[in-house]
mmCIF file of C-alpha atoms in Angstrom:
data_model
loop_
_atom_site.group_PDB
_atom_site.id
_atom_site.type_symbol
_atom_site.label_atom_id
_atom_site.label_comp_id
_atom_site.label_asym_id
_atom_site.label_seq_id
_atom_site.Cartn_x
_atom_site.Cartn_y
_atom_site.Cartn_z
ATOM 1 C CA MET A 810 2.798 -179.468 -123.991
ATOM 2 C CA LEU A 811 1.934 -176.125 -125.569
ATOM 3 C CA THR A 812 4.971 -174.031 -124.699
ATOM 4 C CA ARG A 813 7.205 -176.887 -125.829
ATOM 5 C CA ARG A 814 6.095 -176.394 -129.446
ATOM 6 C CA ALA A 815 9.283 -174.471 -130.145
ATOM 7 C CA ALA A 816 11.150 -177.573 -128.960
ATOM 8 C CA LEU A 817 8.791 -180.187 -130.339
ATOM 9 C CA LEU A 818 11.105 -180.903 -133.223
ATOM 10 C CA SER A 819 14.653 -181.586 -132.223
ATOM 11 C CA ALA A 820 17.892 -182.736 -134.069
ATOM 12 C CA VAL A 821 20.829 -184.834 -135.690
ATOM 13 C CA ALA A 822 24.522 -184.690 -136.373
ATOM 14 C CA ALA A 823 24.867 -184.536 -140.156
ATOM 15 C CA ALA A 824 22.528 -182.915 -142.671
ATOM 16 C CA THR A 825 22.525 -185.709 -145.222
ATOM 17 C CA VAL A 826 19.905 -187.404 -147.379
ATOM 18 C CA LEU A 827 18.831 -190.689 -145.797
ATOM 19 C CA PRO A 828 19.499 -194.000 -147.521
ATOM 20 C CA GLY A 829 16.240 -195.195 -149.064
ATOM 21 C CA ILE A 830 14.908 -191.664 -149.487
ATOM 22 C CA THR A 831 14.976 -190.076 -152.908
ATOM 23 C CA ALA A 832 16.994 -186.877 -152.846
ATOM 24 C CA PRO A 833 14.593 -183.908 -152.644
ATOM 25 C CA THR A 834 13.608 -182.477 -155.989
ATOM 26 C CA ALA A 835 11.245 -179.711 -156.920
ATOM 27 C CA SER A 836 7.777 -179.990 -158.424
ATOM 28 C CA ALA A 837 6.961 -177.839 -161.438
ATOM 29 C CA ASP A 838 5.671 -175.060 -159.169
ATOM 30 C CA ALA A 839 8.545 -175.578 -156.748
ATOM 31 C CA ARG A 840 11.131 -175.320 -159.544
ATOM 32 C CA ALA A 841 9.591 -172.036 -160.612
ATOM 33 C CA THR A 842 9.606 -170.631 -157.088
ATOM 34 C CA GLY A 843 12.712 -172.334 -155.703
ATOM 35 C CA LEU A 844 10.741 -174.205 -153.045
ATOM 36 C CA LEU A 845 12.013 -177.557 -151.796
ATOM 37 C CA ARG A 846 10.185 -180.860 -151.964
ATOM 38 C CA PRO A 847 11.512 -183.211 -149.270
ATOM 39 C CA ALA A 848 10.804 -186.937 -149.438
ATOM 40 C CA LEU A 849 9.693 -189.527 -146.895
ATOM 41 C CA PRO A 850 11.409 -192.903 -146.409
ATOM 42 C CA PRO A 851 9.661 -195.954 -147.903
ATOM 43 C CA PRO A 852 8.008 -198.370 -145.465
ATOM 44 C CA SER A 853 10.011 -201.408 -144.437
ATOM 45 C CA GLY A 854 7.250 -204.039 -144.370
ATOM 46 C CA PRO A 855 6.278 -206.518 -147.085
ATOM 47 C CA HIS A 856 2.969 -204.926 -148.095
ATOM 48 C CA PRO A 857 2.302 -201.923 -150.328
ATOM 49 C CA VAL A 858 0.064 -199.403 -148.572
ATOM 50 C CA GLY A 859 -3.345 -198.030 -149.459
ATOM 51 C CA THR A 860 -5.207 -195.129 -147.884
ATOM 52 C CA VAL A 861 -8.587 -193.458 -147.665
ATOM 53 C CA SER A 862 -9.551 -190.272 -145.811
ATOM 54 C CA LEU A 863 -12.774 -190.032 -143.850
ATOM 55 C CA ARG A 864 -14.777 -187.149 -142.397
ATOM 56 C CA LEU A 865 -16.351 -188.084 -139.065
ATOM 57 C CA VAL A 866 -19.100 -186.048 -137.384
ATOM 58 C CA ASP A 867 -19.923 -186.395 -133.684
ATOM 59 C CA ARG A 868 -23.426 -184.985 -133.336
ATOM 60 C CA THR A 869 -23.563 -185.739 -129.608
ATOM 61 C CA ARG A 870 -21.371 -182.738 -128.708
ATOM 62 C CA SER A 871 -20.921 -179.190 -129.889
ATOM 63 C CA ASP A 872 -17.363 -178.302 -130.746
ATOM 64 C CA PRO A 873 -15.523 -177.572 -127.473
ATOM 65 C CA TRP A 874 -13.208 -175.042 -129.165
ATOM 66 C CA VAL A 875 -15.793 -173.275 -131.332
ATOM 67 C CA PRO A 876 -19.115 -173.571 -129.457
ATOM 68 C CA SER A 877 -21.034 -171.952 -132.326
ATOM 69 C CA ARG A 878 -20.480 -175.149 -134.276
ATOM 70 C CA PRO A 879 -23.246 -177.547 -133.174
ATOM 71 C CA TYR A 880 -21.184 -180.706 -133.665
ATOM 72 C CA ARG A 881 -17.601 -181.943 -133.511
ATOM 73 C CA GLU A 882 -16.060 -182.666 -136.919
ATOM 74 C CA LEU A 883 -12.873 -184.692 -137.475
ATOM 75 C CA MET A 884 -10.709 -185.965 -140.311
ATOM 76 C CA VAL A 885 -8.874 -189.279 -140.275
ATOM 77 C CA SER A 886 -6.627 -191.134 -142.701
ATOM 78 C CA VAL A 887 -6.912 -194.925 -142.797
ATOM 79 C CA ARG A 888 -3.740 -196.745 -143.879
ATOM 80 C CA TYR A 889 -3.871 -200.455 -144.712
ATOM 81 C CA PRO A 890 -2.002 -203.258 -146.502
ATOM 82 C CA ALA A 891 -2.936 -203.085 -150.184
ATOM 83 C CA ARG A 892 -3.343 -205.927 -152.669
ATOM 84 C CA ALA A 893 -1.954 -203.765 -155.484
ATOM 85 C CA VAL A 894 -1.292 -200.055 -155.967
ATOM 86 C CA GLY A 895 -0.923 -199.731 -159.731
ATOM 87 C CA GLY A 896 -3.043 -196.896 -161.088
ATOM 88 C CA HIS A 897 -3.602 -195.433 -157.627
ATOM 89 C CA PRO A 898 -1.736 -192.164 -156.979
ATOM 90 C CA ALA A 899 0.500 -191.657 -153.981
ATOM 91 C CA ALA A 900 -1.299 -189.554 -151.384
ATOM 92 C CA PRO A 901 0.168 -186.158 -150.462
ATOM 93 C CA GLN A 902 1.508 -185.746 -146.980
ATOM 94 C CA MET A 903 -0.463 -182.505 -146.589
ATOM 95 C CA LEU A 904 -3.320 -181.013 -148.582
ATOM 96 C CA PRO A 905 -2.769 -177.469 -149.907
ATOM 97 C CA GLY A 906 -4.690 -175.712 -147.137
ATOM 98 C CA GLU A 907 -2.910 -177.700 -144.452
ATOM 99 C CA ALA A 908 0.477 -177.098 -146.066
ATOM 100 C CA ALA A 909 -0.060 -173.338 -146.282
ATOM 101 C CA ALA A 910 -0.923 -173.140 -142.582
ATOM 102 C CA PHE A 911 1.951 -175.430 -141.636
ATOM 103 C CA ASP A 912 4.395 -173.180 -143.462
ATOM 104 C CA VAL A 913 3.273 -170.217 -141.357
ATOM 105 C CA LEU A 914 2.929 -171.970 -137.996
ATOM 106 C CA ASN A 915 5.039 -175.029 -137.283
ATOM 107 C CA SER A 916 7.527 -176.039 -134.632
ATOM 108 C CA PHE A 917 10.635 -176.491 -136.786
ATOM 109 C CA THR A 918 13.421 -174.408 -135.279
ATOM 110 C CA GLY A 919 15.429 -172.316 -137.711
ATOM 111 C CA VAL A 920 13.668 -173.403 -140.921
ATOM 112 C CA PRO A 921 12.675 -170.277 -142.872
ATOM 113 C CA ALA A 922 9.100 -169.831 -144.061
ATOM 114 C CA ASP A 923 8.391 -169.948 -147.793
ATOM 115 C CA ALA A 924 11.329 -172.296 -148.396
ATOM 116 C CA VAL A 925 9.519 -175.662 -148.614
ATOM 117 C CA ASP A 926 6.622 -176.832 -150.764
ATOM 118 C CA TRP A 927 4.970 -178.842 -148.005
ATOM 119 C CA SER A 928 2.091 -179.859 -150.274
ATOM 120 C CA ALA A 929 4.474 -181.473 -152.788
ATOM 121 C CA THR A 930 5.775 -184.265 -150.534
ATOM 122 C CA ARG A 931 4.149 -187.575 -151.368
ATOM 123 C CA THR A 932 3.654 -190.445 -148.965
ATOM 124 C CA HIS A 933 4.088 -194.119 -149.839
ATOM 125 C CA ALA A 934 0.342 -194.754 -149.356
ATOM 126 C CA HIS A 935 -1.812 -194.967 -152.475
ATOM 127 C CA GLU A 936 -5.267 -193.429 -152.602
ATOM 128 C CA GLY A 937 -8.099 -195.926 -152.915
ATOM 129 C CA ALA A 938 -5.878 -198.963 -153.513
ATOM 130 C CA PRO A 939 -7.718 -202.275 -152.825
ATOM 131 C CA ILE A 940 -7.032 -203.804 -149.436
ATOM 132 C CA ASP A 941 -5.239 -207.120 -149.122
ATOM 133 C CA ARG A 942 -7.892 -209.273 -147.462
ATOM 134 C CA SER A 943 -5.706 -212.367 -147.078
ATOM 135 C CA GLU A 944 -5.377 -211.932 -143.315
ATOM 136 C CA CYS A 945 -8.525 -209.984 -142.505
ATOM 137 C CA PRO A 946 -9.780 -208.935 -140.090
ATOM 138 C CA ARG A 947 -6.578 -207.116 -139.225
ATOM 139 C CA PRO A 948 -5.583 -205.490 -135.919
ATOM 140 C CA VAL A 949 -6.128 -201.744 -135.708
ATOM 141 C CA ILE A 950 -3.730 -199.082 -134.435
ATOM 142 C CA CYS A 951 -4.859 -195.487 -133.892
ATOM 143 C CA TYR A 952 -2.450 -192.542 -134.007
ATOM 144 C CA SER A 953 -2.668 -189.134 -132.322
ATOM 145 C CA PRO A 954 -0.148 -186.362 -133.164
ATOM 146 C CA GLY A 955 1.507 -183.840 -130.871
ATOM 147 C CA ALA A 956 -0.227 -180.628 -129.795
ATOM 148 C CA GLY A 957 -0.601 -178.321 -132.772
ATOM 149 C CA ASP A 958 0.748 -180.906 -135.197
ATOM 150 C CA PRO A 959 -1.183 -182.378 -138.135
ATOM 151 C CA ARG A 960 -1.795 -186.114 -138.268
ATOM 152 C CA SER A 961 0.412 -186.216 -141.359
ATOM 153 C CA LEU A 962 3.546 -185.535 -139.276
ATOM 154 C CA GLY A 963 3.412 -189.187 -138.147
ATOM 155 C CA THR A 964 3.441 -190.623 -141.667
ATOM 156 C CA THR A 965 6.841 -192.347 -141.428
ATOM 157 C CA LEU A 966 5.745 -194.591 -138.548
ATOM 158 C CA CYS A 967 2.108 -195.029 -139.602
ATOM 159 C CA ASP A 968 2.845 -196.079 -143.177
ATOM 160 C CA ASP A 969 5.448 -198.509 -141.868
ATOM 161 C CA LEU A 970 2.982 -200.190 -139.501
ATOM 162 C CA ALA A 971 0.478 -200.508 -142.359
ATOM 163 C CA SER A 972 3.163 -202.115 -144.522
ATOM 164 C CA ARG A 973 3.605 -204.708 -141.757
ATOM 165 C CA GLY A 974 -0.051 -205.743 -141.857
ATOM 166 C CA TYR A 975 -1.917 -203.333 -139.574
ATOM 167 C CA VAL A 976 -4.796 -201.006 -140.299
ATOM 168 C CA VAL A 977 -3.613 -197.649 -138.981
ATOM 169 C CA VAL A 978 -5.994 -194.760 -138.354
ATOM 170 C CA MET A 979 -4.378 -191.325 -138.175
ATOM 171 C CA LEU A 980 -6.524 -188.813 -136.282
ATOM 172 C CA ASP A 981 -6.521 -185.027 -136.599
ATOM 173 C CA HIS A 982 -7.829 -183.047 -133.606
ATOM 174 C CA THR A 983 -9.642 -180.138 -135.226
ATOM 175 C CA TYR A 984 -8.725 -176.638 -133.907
ATOM 176 C CA ASP A 985 -5.781 -178.249 -132.113
ATOM 177 C CA ALA A 986 -3.895 -179.315 -135.262
ATOM 178 C CA VAL A 987 -2.312 -176.405 -137.131
ATOM 179 C CA ALA A 988 -4.929 -176.864 -139.869
ATOM 180 C CA VAL A 989 -7.424 -179.501 -140.987
ATOM 181 C CA GLN A 990 -8.742 -179.498 -144.551
ATOM 182 C CA PHE A 991 -12.163 -181.056 -145.108
ATOM 183 C CA PRO A 992 -13.504 -182.634 -148.316
ATOM 184 C CA ASP A 993 -15.397 -179.473 -149.266
ATOM 185 C CA GLY A 994 -12.108 -177.535 -149.267
ATOM 186 C CA ARG A 995 -12.796 -175.762 -145.980
ATOM 187 C CA VAL A 996 -9.681 -175.322 -143.780
ATOM 188 C CA GLU A 997 -10.110 -175.075 -140.008
ATOM 189 C CA LYS A 998 -7.047 -173.654 -138.261
ATOM 190 C CA THR A 999 -5.696 -174.087 -134.745
ATOM 191 C CA VAL A 1000 -6.986 -171.999 -131.850
ATOM 192 C CA LEU A 1001 -4.364 -173.209 -129.371
ATOM 193 C CA PRO A 1002 -1.916 -170.281 -129.702
ATOM 194 C CA ALA A 1003 -4.714 -167.780 -129.074
ATOM 195 C CA GLU A 1004 -6.056 -169.851 -126.175
ATOM 196 C CA TYR A 1005 -2.599 -170.040 -124.634
ATOM 197 C CA ASP A 1006 -2.119 -166.283 -125.005
ATOM 198 C CA LYS A 1007 -5.403 -165.714 -123.175
ATOM 199 C CA ALA A 1008 -4.390 -168.052 -120.369
ATOM 200 C CA SER A 1009 -0.854 -166.700 -119.857
ATOM 201 C CA PRO A 1010 0.757 -165.983 -117.489
ATOM 202 C CA ASP A 1011 -1.788 -167.371 -115.012
ATOM 203 C CA GLU A 1012 -0.568 -170.864 -114.098
ATOM 204 C CA ASP A 1013 -3.998 -172.054 -113.007
ATOM 205 C CA ARG A 1014 -5.529 -170.996 -116.308
ATOM 206 C CA ILE A 1015 -2.709 -172.655 -118.232
ATOM 207 C CA THR A 1016 -3.254 -175.883 -116.293
ATOM 208 C CA ALA A 1017 -6.974 -175.686 -117.055
ATOM 209 C CA LEU A 1018 -6.175 -175.235 -120.748
ATOM 210 C CA LEU A 1019 -3.902 -178.269 -120.712
ATOM 211 C CA ARG A 1020 -6.654 -180.312 -119.054
ATOM 212 C CA LYS A 1021 -9.195 -179.173 -121.634
ATOM 213 C CA THR A 1022 -6.840 -179.905 -124.535
ATOM 214 C CA LEU A 1023 -6.280 -183.459 -123.355
ATOM 215 C CA ALA A 1024 -9.955 -184.049 -122.531
ATOM 216 C CA VAL A 1025 -10.994 -182.992 -126.043
ATOM 217 C CA ARG A 1026 -8.376 -185.272 -127.557
ATOM 218 C CA VAL A 1027 -9.470 -188.293 -125.508
ATOM 219 C CA ALA A 1028 -13.111 -187.658 -126.419
ATOM 220 C CA ASP A 1029 -12.049 -187.537 -130.073
ATOM 221 C CA ALA A 1030 -10.247 -190.872 -129.743
ATOM 222 C CA ARG A 1031 -13.194 -192.566 -128.073
ATOM 223 C CA PHE A 1032 -15.587 -191.210 -130.687
ATOM 224 C CA LEU A 1033 -13.276 -192.545 -133.374
ATOM 225 C CA LEU A 1034 -13.649 -196.057 -131.951
ATOM 226 C CA ASP A 1035 -17.435 -195.615 -131.884
ATOM 227 C CA ALA A 1036 -17.708 -194.268 -135.414
ATOM 228 C CA LEU A 1037 -15.029 -196.097 -137.349
ATOM 229 C CA PRO A 1038 -16.731 -199.408 -138.204
ATOM 230 C CA GLY A 1039 -19.793 -197.699 -139.684
ATOM 231 C CA ALA A 1040 -17.817 -194.984 -141.460
ATOM 232 C CA LEU A 1041 -15.641 -197.293 -143.535
ATOM 233 C CA PRO A 1042 -16.195 -197.504 -147.293
ATOM 234 C CA GLY A 1043 -17.480 -200.817 -148.594
ATOM 235 C CA GLU A 1044 -14.042 -202.035 -149.659
ATOM 236 C CA LEU A 1045 -12.843 -201.887 -146.035
ATOM 237 C CA ARG A 1046 -15.942 -203.228 -144.310
ATOM 238 C CA GLY A 1047 -15.152 -206.280 -142.237
ATOM 239 C CA ALA A 1048 -11.401 -205.785 -142.629
ATOM 240 C CA LEU A 1049 -10.815 -204.313 -139.163
ATOM 241 C CA ASP A 1050 -10.648 -206.388 -136.006
ATOM 242 C CA MET A 1051 -12.056 -204.003 -133.409
ATOM 243 C CA ASP A 1052 -11.291 -206.552 -130.694
ATOM 244 C CA ARG A 1053 -7.567 -205.994 -131.305
ATOM 245 C CA VAL A 1054 -7.048 -202.238 -131.012
ATOM 246 C CA GLY A 1055 -3.871 -200.404 -130.047
ATOM 247 C CA MET A 1056 -3.054 -196.710 -129.927
ATOM 248 C CA PHE A 1057 0.104 -194.608 -129.971
ATOM 249 C CA GLY A 1058 1.139 -191.012 -130.370
ATOM 250 C CA GLN A 1059 3.959 -188.513 -130.031
ATOM 251 C CA SER A 1060 4.123 -185.845 -127.297
ATOM 252 C CA ALA A 1061 0.546 -184.834 -126.445
ATOM 253 C CA GLY A 1062 -0.501 -187.658 -128.758
ATOM 254 C CA GLY A 1063 1.285 -190.169 -126.529
ATOM 255 C CA PHE A 1064 -0.493 -188.674 -123.522
ATOM 256 C CA THR A 1065 -3.758 -188.977 -125.461
ATOM 257 C CA ALA A 1066 -3.089 -192.628 -126.303
ATOM 258 C CA LEU A 1067 -2.450 -193.748 -122.721
ATOM 259 C CA GLN A 1068 -5.190 -191.602 -121.203
ATOM 260 C CA ALA A 1069 -7.690 -192.938 -123.759
ATOM 261 C CA MET A 1070 -6.503 -196.447 -122.921
ATOM 262 C CA HIS A 1071 -7.113 -195.726 -119.236
ATOM 263 C CA ASP A 1072 -10.627 -194.433 -119.973
ATOM 264 C CA ASP A 1073 -11.661 -196.946 -122.634
ATOM 265 C CA ARG A 1074 -11.076 -200.676 -122.306
ATOM 266 C CA ARG A 1075 -11.427 -201.190 -126.051
ATOM 267 C CA ILE A 1076 -7.776 -200.113 -126.354
ATOM 268 C CA ALA A 1077 -5.740 -203.218 -125.554
ATOM 269 C CA ALA A 1078 -2.227 -201.748 -125.768
ATOM 270 C CA GLY A 1079 -0.736 -198.254 -125.951
ATOM 271 C CA ALA A 1080 2.590 -196.593 -126.735
ATOM 272 C CA ASP A 1081 3.666 -193.117 -125.653
ATOM 273 C CA LEU A 1082 6.440 -191.529 -127.709
ATOM 274 C CA ASP A 1083 7.961 -188.872 -125.442
ATOM 275 C CA GLY A 1084 4.691 -187.505 -124.063
ATOM 276 C CA VAL A 1085 4.468 -186.221 -120.480
ATOM 277 C CA LEU A 1086 1.445 -187.607 -118.574
ATOM 278 C CA ALA A 1087 0.697 -184.593 -116.395
ATOM 279 C CA TYR A 1088 -0.781 -181.145 -116.870
ATOM 280 C CA VAL A 1089 2.571 -179.392 -116.759
ATOM 281 C CA GLN A 1090 4.648 -177.381 -119.211
ATOM 282 C CA GLN A 1091 7.931 -179.235 -118.699
ATOM 283 C CA ASP A 1092 8.441 -183.001 -118.528
ATOM 284 C CA SER A 1093 10.518 -182.702 -115.348
ATOM 285 C CA THR A 1094 7.866 -180.752 -113.391
ATOM 286 C CA PRO A 1095 6.206 -182.870 -110.665
ATOM 287 C CA GLY A 1096 2.518 -182.765 -109.754
ATOM 288 C CA ASN A 1097 -0.745 -182.214 -111.653
ATOM 289 C CA LEU A 1098 -0.847 -185.891 -112.582
ATOM 290 C CA SER A 1099 -3.360 -187.249 -115.047
ATOM 291 C CA THR A 1100 -5.626 -190.078 -113.937
ATOM 292 C CA VAL A 1101 -3.688 -192.538 -116.076
ATOM 293 C CA ALA A 1102 -0.477 -191.647 -114.227
ATOM 294 C CA ALA A 1103 -2.173 -191.639 -110.818
ATOM 295 C CA ASP A 1104 -4.123 -194.861 -111.325
ATOM 296 C CA GLY A 1105 -1.791 -196.789 -113.614
ATOM 297 C CA LEU A 1106 -2.796 -199.257 -116.323
ATOM 298 C CA ASP A 1107 -3.696 -202.935 -116.165
ATOM 299 C CA ARG A 1108 -2.909 -203.566 -119.865
ATOM 300 C CA PRO A 1109 0.401 -203.432 -121.759
ATOM 301 C CA PHE A 1110 2.058 -200.117 -122.549
ATOM 302 C CA LEU A 1111 5.356 -198.856 -123.922
ATOM 303 C CA LEU A 1112 7.176 -195.616 -123.094
ATOM 304 C CA MET A 1113 9.759 -194.371 -125.602
ATOM 305 C CA GLY A 1114 11.702 -191.267 -124.631
ATOM 306 C CA MET A 1115 14.205 -188.853 -126.083
ATOM 307 C CA ASP A 1116 17.715 -188.878 -124.661
ATOM 308 C CA GLY A 1117 17.439 -188.257 -120.912
ATOM 309 C CA ASN A 1118 13.741 -189.029 -120.574
ATOM 310 C CA ASP A 1119 13.215 -192.007 -118.288
ATOM 311 C CA LEU A 1120 11.624 -192.664 -114.895
ATOM 312 C CA ASP A 1121 14.004 -190.285 -113.138
ATOM 313 C CA GLY A 1122 13.563 -187.439 -115.606
ATOM 314 C CA VAL A 1123 9.778 -187.568 -116.052
ATOM 315 C CA PRO A 1124 7.848 -187.737 -112.741
ATOM 316 C CA SER A 1125 4.542 -188.579 -114.425
ATOM 317 C CA TRP A 1126 6.143 -191.619 -116.104
ATOM 318 C CA ASN A 1127 7.463 -192.707 -112.733
ATOM 319 C CA ALA A 1128 3.967 -192.486 -111.251
ATOM 320 C CA LEU A 1129 2.457 -194.489 -114.097
ATOM 321 C CA TRP A 1130 5.171 -197.119 -113.730
ATOM 322 C CA ARG A 1131 4.663 -197.526 -109.984
ATOM 323 C CA HIS A 1132 0.885 -197.721 -110.195
ATOM 324 C CA SER A 1133 0.555 -200.077 -113.179
ATOM 325 C CA ARG A 1134 -0.191 -203.789 -113.097
ATOM 326 C CA GLY A 1135 -0.106 -204.429 -116.839
ATOM 327 C CA ARG A 1136 3.081 -205.462 -118.633
ATOM 328 C CA HIS A 1137 5.195 -202.467 -119.558
ATOM 329 C CA ARG A 1138 8.511 -201.481 -121.045
ATOM 330 C CA GLY A 1139 10.482 -198.235 -121.179
ATOM 331 C CA LEU A 1140 13.080 -197.305 -123.798
ATOM 332 C CA THR A 1141 15.305 -194.264 -124.271
ATOM 333 C CA LEU A 1142 16.712 -193.428 -127.701
ATOM 334 C CA ARG A 1143 20.226 -192.082 -127.217
ATOM 335 C CA GLY A 1144 20.953 -188.877 -129.117
ATOM 336 C CA ALA A 1145 17.252 -188.290 -129.804
ATOM 337 C CA GLN A 1146 15.232 -185.142 -129.295
ATOM 338 C CA HIS A 1147 11.505 -184.680 -128.857
ATOM 339 C CA ALA A 1148 10.760 -184.502 -132.580
ATOM 340 C CA THR A 1149 12.862 -187.523 -133.456
ATOM 341 C CA TYR A 1150 9.599 -189.463 -133.134
ATOM 342 C CA THR A 1151 7.972 -187.491 -135.981
ATOM 343 C CA ASP A 1152 8.589 -187.029 -139.703
ATOM 344 C CA ALA A 1153 11.017 -184.255 -138.755
ATOM 345 C CA GLU A 1154 13.650 -186.975 -138.463
ATOM 346 C CA ALA A 1155 13.444 -187.580 -142.221
ATOM 347 C CA LEU A 1156 12.581 -184.071 -143.417
ATOM 348 C CA ILE A 1157 14.885 -181.752 -141.497
ATOM 349 C CA PRO A 1158 18.219 -183.193 -142.727
ATOM 350 C CA GLN A 1159 17.086 -182.861 -146.341
ATOM 351 C CA ILE A 1160 15.898 -179.287 -145.853
ATOM 352 C CA ALA A 1161 19.077 -178.311 -144.047
ATOM 353 C CA HIS A 1162 21.220 -179.903 -146.762
ATOM 354 C CA ARG A 1163 19.472 -178.073 -149.589
ATOM 355 C CA LEU A 1164 19.264 -174.708 -147.809
ATOM 356 C CA GLY A 1165 22.754 -174.844 -146.369
ATOM 357 C CA LEU A 1166 21.463 -174.515 -142.811
ATOM 358 C CA PRO A 1167 24.039 -174.951 -140.031
ATOM 359 C CA ARG A 1168 24.474 -178.225 -138.200
ATOM 360 C CA GLU A 1169 23.153 -176.497 -135.078
ATOM 361 C CA THR A 1170 19.757 -176.120 -136.748
ATOM 362 C CA VAL A 1171 19.548 -179.822 -137.450
ATOM 363 C CA VAL A 1172 20.652 -180.725 -133.930
ATOM 364 C CA ALA A 1173 18.173 -178.260 -132.432
ATOM 365 C CA ASN A 1174 15.369 -180.029 -134.247
ATOM 366 C CA ILE A 1175 16.136 -183.753 -134.183
ATOM 367 C CA GLY A 1176 19.149 -184.516 -131.982
ATOM 368 C CA THR A 1177 22.463 -186.177 -132.788
ATOM 369 C CA ILE A 1178 21.466 -189.742 -133.646
ATOM 370 C CA PRO A 1179 21.879 -190.533 -137.384
ATOM 371 C CA PRO A 1180 18.422 -190.344 -138.963
ATOM 372 C CA ARG A 1181 18.544 -193.771 -140.595
ATOM 373 C CA ARG A 1182 19.343 -195.355 -137.230
ATOM 374 C CA ALA A 1183 16.645 -193.419 -135.407
ATOM 375 C CA ILE A 1184 13.954 -194.302 -137.915
ATOM 376 C CA ALA A 1185 14.947 -197.972 -138.051
ATOM 377 C CA ALA A 1186 14.999 -198.292 -134.256
ATOM 378 C CA GLU A 1187 11.667 -196.520 -133.767
ATOM 379 C CA ARG A 1188 9.949 -198.594 -136.421
ATOM 380 C CA ALA A 1189 11.333 -201.882 -135.137
ATOM 381 C CA CYS A 1190 10.522 -201.273 -131.463
ATOM 382 C CA LEU A 1191 7.036 -199.908 -132.097
ATOM 383 C CA ALA A 1192 6.169 -202.802 -134.394
ATOM 384 C CA ALA A 1193 7.652 -205.316 -131.945
ATOM 385 C CA PHE A 1194 5.475 -203.948 -129.153
ATOM 386 C CA PHE A 1195 2.238 -204.147 -131.129
ATOM 387 C CA ASP A 1196 3.201 -207.498 -132.677
ATOM 388 C CA ARG A 1197 3.670 -208.933 -129.209
ATOM 389 C CA ARG A 1198 0.518 -207.426 -127.714
ATOM 390 C CA LEU A 1199 -1.962 -207.550 -130.612
ATOM 391 C CA ARG A 1200 -0.687 -210.547 -132.567
ATOM 392 C CA GLY A 1201 1.032 -212.682 -129.938
ATOM 393 C CA ARG A 1202 4.311 -212.727 -131.880
ATOM 394 C CA ASP A 1203 7.790 -213.127 -130.424
ATOM 395 C CA ASP A 1204 10.038 -210.080 -130.857
ATOM 396 C CA GLY A 1205 13.319 -211.950 -130.565
ATOM 397 C CA GLY A 1206 14.229 -210.167 -127.338
ATOM 398 C CA LEU A 1207 14.120 -206.693 -128.885
ATOM 399 C CA LEU A 1208 12.007 -205.194 -126.097
ATOM 400 C CA ASP A 1209 13.924 -207.089 -123.419
ATOM 401 C CA GLY A 1210 17.291 -205.609 -124.322
ATOM 402 C CA ARG A 1211 18.673 -208.948 -125.502
ATOM 403 C CA SER A 1212 18.818 -208.581 -129.289
ATOM 404 C CA GLY A 1213 21.597 -206.010 -129.719
ATOM 405 C CA ARG A 1214 20.119 -204.900 -133.054
ATOM 406 C CA TYR A 1215 19.533 -201.314 -131.969
ATOM 407 C CA PRO A 1216 22.057 -200.377 -129.288
ATOM 408 C CA GLU A 1217 20.864 -196.755 -129.498
ATOM 409 C CA MET A 1218 17.524 -197.836 -127.992
ATOM 410 C CA ARG A 1219 18.202 -198.639 -124.344
ATOM 411 C CA LEU A 1220 15.979 -199.988 -121.592
ATOM 412 C CA PHE A 1221 15.207 -197.569 -118.802
ATOM 413 C CA PRO A 1222 17.943 -198.179 -116.228
ATOM 414 C CA GLN A 1223 15.285 -198.582 -113.529
ATOM 415 C CA GLN A 1224 13.842 -201.795 -115.029
ATOM 416 C CA PRO A 1225 15.298 -205.290 -115.008
ATOM 417 C CA VAL A 1226 16.328 -207.018 -118.244
#
């Protein structure tokens, strides 16, 4: 999980601007400095999206990464279907302190520092917009990002789910994420690189660090479920159906989602986007299984892998599959890389196009699948899974391999149609 950060964000064939995404332009500051301002694709659902950010404080535990802090402090973004968004500004993808840290320490291969104005990118979620209460209470989906990544790197998928009628809660894991900016302006930066340096090259110490990282993340997720109903602003009170909760994540966030589901029965369905489920540094390494992989799950889950990741290529997925009694599906996205399941899929082609970066840089980050196809397939399959499991809706055979709409997304060969 940690040493894969250089490969967390992986690739695509042509560095072109995606259909539906405004060509990147510069803000006033960016024009003066020459920095780029990439754009995110608009959501595909029928609802406009609103958002609020919340600071959550867990006073039952001191911070496991900084023990001098007497409590654990988290930031979350709540995305939801809005009634109207006029007069409500589009939320930034990253706050200034987060963007500055991300520019220095991120996992984009071959993208030069000081070339992108990361704080200038706007999402399609509008700050403080009133929620559409026509179908409340609405099912809830929690999101956990990859190790070292900010919650904002999952915006493309999270905003889309909100536009389809879900309340989506994006969770930052403080001192794991590259940087977390709190309402008072304080910025808390990641400790993971320093912790990994201290553990290396001792394999036992690295394994212990991986176990600690995941345990902290799962505790964060469970606290989120405890705290969320009481932390919501008045406008959102009563709008969340906490009896219909799902969770998903990318990389270590996918591991977090399924392990939290194993440990906490409040999570009814989970999706893992290319996250190994063992305390290992490479997906293909056997052993050191998590309890979710060793025990299996009795509730529905979805595995979505990059090209080559299936039950043969990822031993921990194979263990989970064999030990599970709940309904489950596995999909591989042909031509995808690890970071195809993040906002890198939309951002990297634009950056490469504007900076004149070689095709190899794009491919090294997000694979060879055309971005518009990757994003459409990911959105459709993820929504179909949660629609089926949290809303009881038919997906038209999409997750059974019968629809033909997204031939790039293939069932694991080891499962029947």
